XYZ file of C-alpha atoms in Angstrom:
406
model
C 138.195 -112.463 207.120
C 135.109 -113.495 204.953
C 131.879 -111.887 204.616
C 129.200 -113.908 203.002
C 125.311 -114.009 202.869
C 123.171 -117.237 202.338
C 119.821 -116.955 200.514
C 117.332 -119.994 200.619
C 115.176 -120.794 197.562
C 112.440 -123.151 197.332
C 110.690 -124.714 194.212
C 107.607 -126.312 193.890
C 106.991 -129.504 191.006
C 103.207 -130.630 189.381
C 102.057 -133.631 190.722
C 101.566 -136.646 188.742
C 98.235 -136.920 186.868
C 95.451 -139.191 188.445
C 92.626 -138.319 185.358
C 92.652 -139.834 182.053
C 92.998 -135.993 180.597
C 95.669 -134.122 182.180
C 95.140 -131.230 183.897
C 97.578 -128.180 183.868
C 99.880 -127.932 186.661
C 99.236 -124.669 189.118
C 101.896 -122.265 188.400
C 104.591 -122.540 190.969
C 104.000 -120.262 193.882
C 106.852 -117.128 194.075
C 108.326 -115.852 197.344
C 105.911 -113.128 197.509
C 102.938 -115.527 197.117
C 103.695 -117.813 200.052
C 104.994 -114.703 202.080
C 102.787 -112.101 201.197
C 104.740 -108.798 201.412
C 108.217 -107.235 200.366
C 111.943 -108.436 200.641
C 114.266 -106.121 201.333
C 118.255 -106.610 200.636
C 120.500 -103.784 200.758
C 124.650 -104.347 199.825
C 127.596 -102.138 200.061
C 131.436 -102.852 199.141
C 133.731 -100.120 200.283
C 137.143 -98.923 200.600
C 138.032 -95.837 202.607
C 141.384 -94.806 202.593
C 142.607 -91.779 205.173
C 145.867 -90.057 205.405
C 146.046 -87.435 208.527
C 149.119 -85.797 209.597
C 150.380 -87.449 213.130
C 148.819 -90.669 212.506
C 149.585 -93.889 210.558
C 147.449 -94.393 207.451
C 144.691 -96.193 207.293
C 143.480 -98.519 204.927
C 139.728 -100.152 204.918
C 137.699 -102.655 203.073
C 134.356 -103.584 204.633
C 131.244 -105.124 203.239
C 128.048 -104.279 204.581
C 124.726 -106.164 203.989
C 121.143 -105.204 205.168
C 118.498 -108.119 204.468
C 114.706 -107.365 206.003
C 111.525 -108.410 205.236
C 108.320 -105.783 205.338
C 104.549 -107.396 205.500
C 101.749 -106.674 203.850
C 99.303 -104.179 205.142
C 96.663 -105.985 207.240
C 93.856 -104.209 208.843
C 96.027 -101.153 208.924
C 99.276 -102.552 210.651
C 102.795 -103.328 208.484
C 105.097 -105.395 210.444
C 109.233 -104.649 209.109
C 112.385 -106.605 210.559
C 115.754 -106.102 208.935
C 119.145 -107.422 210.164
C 122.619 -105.554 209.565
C 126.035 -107.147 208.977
C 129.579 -104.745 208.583
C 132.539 -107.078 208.294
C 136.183 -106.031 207.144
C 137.936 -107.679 204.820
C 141.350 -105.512 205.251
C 141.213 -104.372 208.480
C 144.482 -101.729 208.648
C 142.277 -99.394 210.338
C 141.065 -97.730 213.673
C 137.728 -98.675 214.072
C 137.324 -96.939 217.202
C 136.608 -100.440 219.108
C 139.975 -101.782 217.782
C 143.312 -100.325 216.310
C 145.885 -98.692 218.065
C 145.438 -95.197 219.091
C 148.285 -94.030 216.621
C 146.109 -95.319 213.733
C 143.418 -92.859 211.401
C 140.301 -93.637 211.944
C 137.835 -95.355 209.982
C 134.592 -95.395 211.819
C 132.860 -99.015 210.555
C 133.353 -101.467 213.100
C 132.465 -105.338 212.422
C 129.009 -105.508 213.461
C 125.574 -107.716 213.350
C 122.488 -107.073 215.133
C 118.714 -106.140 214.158
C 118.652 -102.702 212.573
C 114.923 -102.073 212.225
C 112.174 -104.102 214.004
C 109.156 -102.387 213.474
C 105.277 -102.300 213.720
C 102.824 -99.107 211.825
C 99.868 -98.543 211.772
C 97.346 -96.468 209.945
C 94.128 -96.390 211.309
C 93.188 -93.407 211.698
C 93.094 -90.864 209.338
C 95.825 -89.302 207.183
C 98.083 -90.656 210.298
C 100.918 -93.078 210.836
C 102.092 -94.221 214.236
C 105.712 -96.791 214.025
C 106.594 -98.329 217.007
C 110.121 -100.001 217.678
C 113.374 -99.583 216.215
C 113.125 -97.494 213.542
C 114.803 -95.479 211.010
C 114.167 -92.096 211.660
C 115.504 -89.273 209.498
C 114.041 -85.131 210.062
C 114.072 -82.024 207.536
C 117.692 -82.450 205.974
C 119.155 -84.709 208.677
C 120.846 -81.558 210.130
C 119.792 -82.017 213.598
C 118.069 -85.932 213.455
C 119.117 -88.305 210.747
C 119.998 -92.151 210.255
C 124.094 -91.125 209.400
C 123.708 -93.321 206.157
C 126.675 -92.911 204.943
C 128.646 -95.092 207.947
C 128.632 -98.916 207.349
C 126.633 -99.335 210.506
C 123.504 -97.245 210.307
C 121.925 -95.215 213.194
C 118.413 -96.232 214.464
C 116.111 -95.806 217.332
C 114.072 -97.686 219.475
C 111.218 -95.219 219.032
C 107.620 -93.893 219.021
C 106.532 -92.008 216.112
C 103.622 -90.351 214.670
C 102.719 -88.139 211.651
C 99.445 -86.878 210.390
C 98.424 -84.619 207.673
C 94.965 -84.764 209.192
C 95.719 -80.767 209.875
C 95.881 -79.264 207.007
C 97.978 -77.619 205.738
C 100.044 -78.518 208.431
C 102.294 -82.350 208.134
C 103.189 -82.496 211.513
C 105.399 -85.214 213.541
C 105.926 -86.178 217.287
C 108.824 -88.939 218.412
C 109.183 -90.095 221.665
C 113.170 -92.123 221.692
C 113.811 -94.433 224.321
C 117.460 -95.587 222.622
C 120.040 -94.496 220.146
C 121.743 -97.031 218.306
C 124.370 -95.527 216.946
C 127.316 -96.406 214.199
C 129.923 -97.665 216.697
C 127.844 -100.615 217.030
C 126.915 -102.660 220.516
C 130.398 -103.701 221.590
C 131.624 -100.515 221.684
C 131.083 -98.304 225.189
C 128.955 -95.202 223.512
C 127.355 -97.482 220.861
C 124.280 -97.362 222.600
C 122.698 -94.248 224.242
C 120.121 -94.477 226.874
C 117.427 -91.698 225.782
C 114.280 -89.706 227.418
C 114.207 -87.556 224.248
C 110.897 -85.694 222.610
C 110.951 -84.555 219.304
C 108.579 -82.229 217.474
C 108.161 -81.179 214.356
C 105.499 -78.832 211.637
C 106.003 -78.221 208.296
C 103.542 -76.393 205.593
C 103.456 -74.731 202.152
C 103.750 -70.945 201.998
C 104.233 -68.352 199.213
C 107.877 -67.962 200.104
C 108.698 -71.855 200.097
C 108.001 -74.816 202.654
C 108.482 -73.984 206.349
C 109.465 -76.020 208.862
C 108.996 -75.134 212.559
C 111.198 -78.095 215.373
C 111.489 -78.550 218.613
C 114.013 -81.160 219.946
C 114.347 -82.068 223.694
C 117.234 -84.427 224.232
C 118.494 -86.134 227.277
C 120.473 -88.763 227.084
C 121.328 -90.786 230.833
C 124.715 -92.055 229.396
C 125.211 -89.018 227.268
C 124.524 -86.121 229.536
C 127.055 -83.601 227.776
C 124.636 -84.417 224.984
C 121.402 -83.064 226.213
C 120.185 -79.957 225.088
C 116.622 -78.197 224.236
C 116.730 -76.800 220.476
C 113.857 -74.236 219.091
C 114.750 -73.313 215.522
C 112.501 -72.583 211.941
C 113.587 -73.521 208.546
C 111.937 -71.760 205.545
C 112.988 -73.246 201.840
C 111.814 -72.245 198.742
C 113.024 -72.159 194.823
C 111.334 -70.151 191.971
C 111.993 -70.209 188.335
C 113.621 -66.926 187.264
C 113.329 -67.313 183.361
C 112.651 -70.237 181.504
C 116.032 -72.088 181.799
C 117.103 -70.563 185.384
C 115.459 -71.156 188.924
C 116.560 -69.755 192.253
C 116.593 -71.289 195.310
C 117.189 -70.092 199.054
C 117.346 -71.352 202.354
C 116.399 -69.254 205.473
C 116.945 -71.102 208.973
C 117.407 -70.213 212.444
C 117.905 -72.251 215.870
C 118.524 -71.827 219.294
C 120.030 -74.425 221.838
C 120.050 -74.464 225.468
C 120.690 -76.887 228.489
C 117.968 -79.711 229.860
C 117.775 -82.557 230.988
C 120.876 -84.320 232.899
C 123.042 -81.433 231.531
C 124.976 -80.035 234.234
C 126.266 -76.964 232.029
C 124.356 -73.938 231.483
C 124.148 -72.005 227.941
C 122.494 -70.926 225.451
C 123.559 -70.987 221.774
C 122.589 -69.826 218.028
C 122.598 -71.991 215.136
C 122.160 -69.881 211.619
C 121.806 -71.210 207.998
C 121.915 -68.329 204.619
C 121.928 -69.935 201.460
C 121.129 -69.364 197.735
C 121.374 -71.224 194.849
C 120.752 -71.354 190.894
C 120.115 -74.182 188.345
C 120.220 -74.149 184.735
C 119.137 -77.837 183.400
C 121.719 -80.150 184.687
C 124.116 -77.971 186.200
C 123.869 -76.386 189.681
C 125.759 -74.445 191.652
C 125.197 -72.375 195.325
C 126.483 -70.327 198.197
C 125.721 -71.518 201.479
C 127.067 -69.698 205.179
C 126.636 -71.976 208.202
C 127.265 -70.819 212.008
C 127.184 -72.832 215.083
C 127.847 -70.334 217.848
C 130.104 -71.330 220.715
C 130.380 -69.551 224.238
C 134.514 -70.590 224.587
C 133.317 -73.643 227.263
C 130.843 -75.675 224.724
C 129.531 -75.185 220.924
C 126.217 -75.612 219.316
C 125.938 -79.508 218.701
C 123.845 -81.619 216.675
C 124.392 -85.731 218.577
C 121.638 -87.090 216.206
C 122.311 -85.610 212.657
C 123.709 -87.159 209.664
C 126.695 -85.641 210.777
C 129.201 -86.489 207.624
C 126.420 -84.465 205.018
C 127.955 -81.028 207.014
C 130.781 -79.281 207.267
C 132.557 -81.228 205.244
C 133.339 -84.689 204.046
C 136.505 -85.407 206.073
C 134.235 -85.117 209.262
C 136.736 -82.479 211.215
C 134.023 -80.788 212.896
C 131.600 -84.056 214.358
C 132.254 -81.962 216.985
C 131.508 -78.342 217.593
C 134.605 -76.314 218.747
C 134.223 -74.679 222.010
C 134.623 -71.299 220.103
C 131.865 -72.282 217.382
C 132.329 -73.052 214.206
C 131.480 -70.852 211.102
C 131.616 -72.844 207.236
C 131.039 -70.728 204.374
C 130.703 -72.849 201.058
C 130.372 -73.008 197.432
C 129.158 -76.099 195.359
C 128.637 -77.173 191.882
C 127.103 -80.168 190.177
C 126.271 -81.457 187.440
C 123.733 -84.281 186.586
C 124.487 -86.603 183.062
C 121.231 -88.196 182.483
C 122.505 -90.604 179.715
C 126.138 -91.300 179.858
C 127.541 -93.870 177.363
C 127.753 -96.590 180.532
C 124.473 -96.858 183.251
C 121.335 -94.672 183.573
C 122.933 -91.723 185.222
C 125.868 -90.075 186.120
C 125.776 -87.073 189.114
C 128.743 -85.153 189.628
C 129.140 -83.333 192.480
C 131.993 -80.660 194.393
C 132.099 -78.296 197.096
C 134.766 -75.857 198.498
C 134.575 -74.494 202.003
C 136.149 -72.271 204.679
C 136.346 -72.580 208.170
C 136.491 -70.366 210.959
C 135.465 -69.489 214.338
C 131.952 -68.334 215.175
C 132.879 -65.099 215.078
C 135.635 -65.307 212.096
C 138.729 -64.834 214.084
C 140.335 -68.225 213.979
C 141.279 -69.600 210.957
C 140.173 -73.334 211.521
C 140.994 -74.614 207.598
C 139.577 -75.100 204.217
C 138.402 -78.247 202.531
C 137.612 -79.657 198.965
C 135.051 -82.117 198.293
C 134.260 -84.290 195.346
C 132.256 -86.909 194.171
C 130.880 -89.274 191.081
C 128.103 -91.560 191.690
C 127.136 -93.906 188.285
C 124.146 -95.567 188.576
C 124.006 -98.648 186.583
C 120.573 -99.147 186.694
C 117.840 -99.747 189.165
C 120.087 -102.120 191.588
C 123.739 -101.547 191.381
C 125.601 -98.404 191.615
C 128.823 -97.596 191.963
C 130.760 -93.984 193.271
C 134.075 -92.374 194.175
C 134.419 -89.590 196.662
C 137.325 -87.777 198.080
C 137.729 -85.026 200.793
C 141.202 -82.904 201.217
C 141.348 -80.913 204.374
C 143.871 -78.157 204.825
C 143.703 -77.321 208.289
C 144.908 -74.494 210.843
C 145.682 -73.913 214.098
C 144.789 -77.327 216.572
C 143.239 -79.319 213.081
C 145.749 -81.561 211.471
C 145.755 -82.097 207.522
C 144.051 -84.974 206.436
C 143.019 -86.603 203.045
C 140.246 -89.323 202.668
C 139.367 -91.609 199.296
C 136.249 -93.695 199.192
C 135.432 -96.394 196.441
C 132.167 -97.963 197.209
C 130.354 -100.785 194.966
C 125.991 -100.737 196.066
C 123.650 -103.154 195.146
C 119.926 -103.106 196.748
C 116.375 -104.301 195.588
């Protein structure tokens, strides 16, 4: 199959003469002059290869292109449209619309449909209010993110609002009315039908920027889904000496039933984490529980999902019995390699258990190299090996991916 994107360009020529001395032609008009505002064009070539014991391998090339348009700023209202496009180009896959059942899967279904249509405005003061779909990405993505890392890229037909017009306080409200998710709109939970409220504070403080939420999802098609979480974040760093800085991350949550939930339960999410960084190099120490009750676990339907526990994406899913991932990572940052601008390089190693450490559920190493060439293209490698335990199978996953954006 073929993936290709068409791009129109117009020119403009001088028109003859009609005086007996010439007069300069106008320079020709650009893009931006006859259509006042801000292309956007956003590229990805990837292969993602996964081996996983009890299933055939599975072998994926997909392009992905993202081509929008965002106005100028006109009495205080932007206007943004952008269109999405995943298409395979080996398709040996489960794509979780097609591909047999005995096949890994690859989660980037072939796709095209309007990924942001959106109008802001800021008319009042300090304050922002976007209306329609929307990218819409909270904190770290841990409990509400856009899942960037899939093909297909989750947005919401939403309400939003933030204002700084509280000081100190940056606070933001979302009313979302549908999730589009990464399975795209031919697949049966592509789409969920949402009466969700989210709220969120964040200020400065001595001890490092807290962040106070409140999310209140129920989903129609979803109910399993719903759930009320309460939870503060607090995350600070502080130089130590003149080369060294320490950093820390403080953040409870608790989760409970609402909405069209039929289950009853209430569950504890907790986040410990330090870290150190000398110049380039960093490393840190990070224990993550999500508490399960034996019938349910602590889950997280809107977060950029693959950013936690774990790039082979076991654990999408809370285990009934919770799910406890304590983790070390390094990296290291080359700002001037001898090819492109910058070179990060990036590993993690983690453990997992039970919520309460009895059940060995596995261990998993994580790599990465990302070399950006310069301010458009890019290009990484990324793998994940997961030796599991108990009911999770072994599994290995290689990505090659190939970005260009402007």
């Amino acid at each position: 199959m073929r993936f290709a994107a068409v791009a129109a360009a117009a020119c403009l020529t001088p028109g003859i003469a009609l005086a007996q001395t010439p007069t300069p032609p106008a320079p020709a008009a650009s893009v931006e002059d006859r259509l006042p505002g801000t292309l956007l064009f956003d590229s990805r070539l990837r292969y993602e290869g996964v081996q996983q014991d009890g299933l055939s391998d599975a072998n994926a090339l997909t392009a992905r292109l993202r081509l929008g348009w965002r106005s100028a700023t006109v009495s205080g209202f932007t206007f943004l449209i952008e269109g999405e496009a995943v298409q395979s180009l080996v398709d040996d896959f489960n794509d979780t619309i097609h591909g047999p059942a005995s096949q890994a899967v690859v989660a980037d279904p072939d796709a095209a449909e309007i990924n942001r249509l959106q109008i802001s405005w800021t008319g009042l003061p300090d304050t922002e209010v976007t209306l329609g779909r929307q990218r819409l990405v909270l904190g770290n993505a841990r409990f509400v993110g856009n899942v960037g890392f899939r093909q297909n890229e989750q947005t919401f037909d939403a309400v939003r609002i933030t204002t700084t017009a509280f000081e100190p306080f940056n606070l933001t409200y979302a009313y979302i009315d549908r999730v589009h998710r990464v399975f795209g709109d031919d697949s049966p939970v592509g789409e969920w039908r949402s009466d969700s409220h989210l709220v969120q504070a964040e200020t400065p403080t001595p001890a490092g920027r807290l962040s106070l939420y409140g999310y209140w999802l129920d989903f129609e098609n979803a109910p399993g889904q719903s759930s009320a979480t309460l939870g503060a974040r607090l995350a600070g760093s502080q130089a130590v000496t003149e080369d060294w800085t320490l950093g820390w991350t403080l953040e409870y949550a608790r989760q409970s039933d609402y909405g069209a939930n039929p289950a009853q339960f209430e569950l504890d999410y907790l986040q410990v984490a330090g870290s150190l960084t000398h110049g380039p190099f960093s490393a840190g120490i990070t224990r993550e529980r999500l508490d399960g009750d034996g019938i349910r676990g602590f889950q997280t339907p809107l977060a950029t999902l693959h950013a936690f526990q774990g790039w082979a994406d076991v654990f999408l899913t809370t285990p009934a019995r919770g799910l406890t991932d304590d983790f070390i990572t390094a990296a290291y940052t080359w700002a001037a390699p001898p090819v492109g601008r910058q070179l990060v390089l990036s590993s993690a190693w983690h453990d997992f258990s039970d919520s309460g450490g009895d059940l060995d559920f596995g261990q998993e190493f994580d790599a990465s190299a990302r070399l950006i060439l310069d301010d458009r293209w890019a290009l990484e490698a990324k793998t994940a090996l997961f030796d599991g335990s108990g009911p999770y199978a072994d599994r290995d996953k290689l990505w090659l991916a190939l970005e260009y954006r402007f």
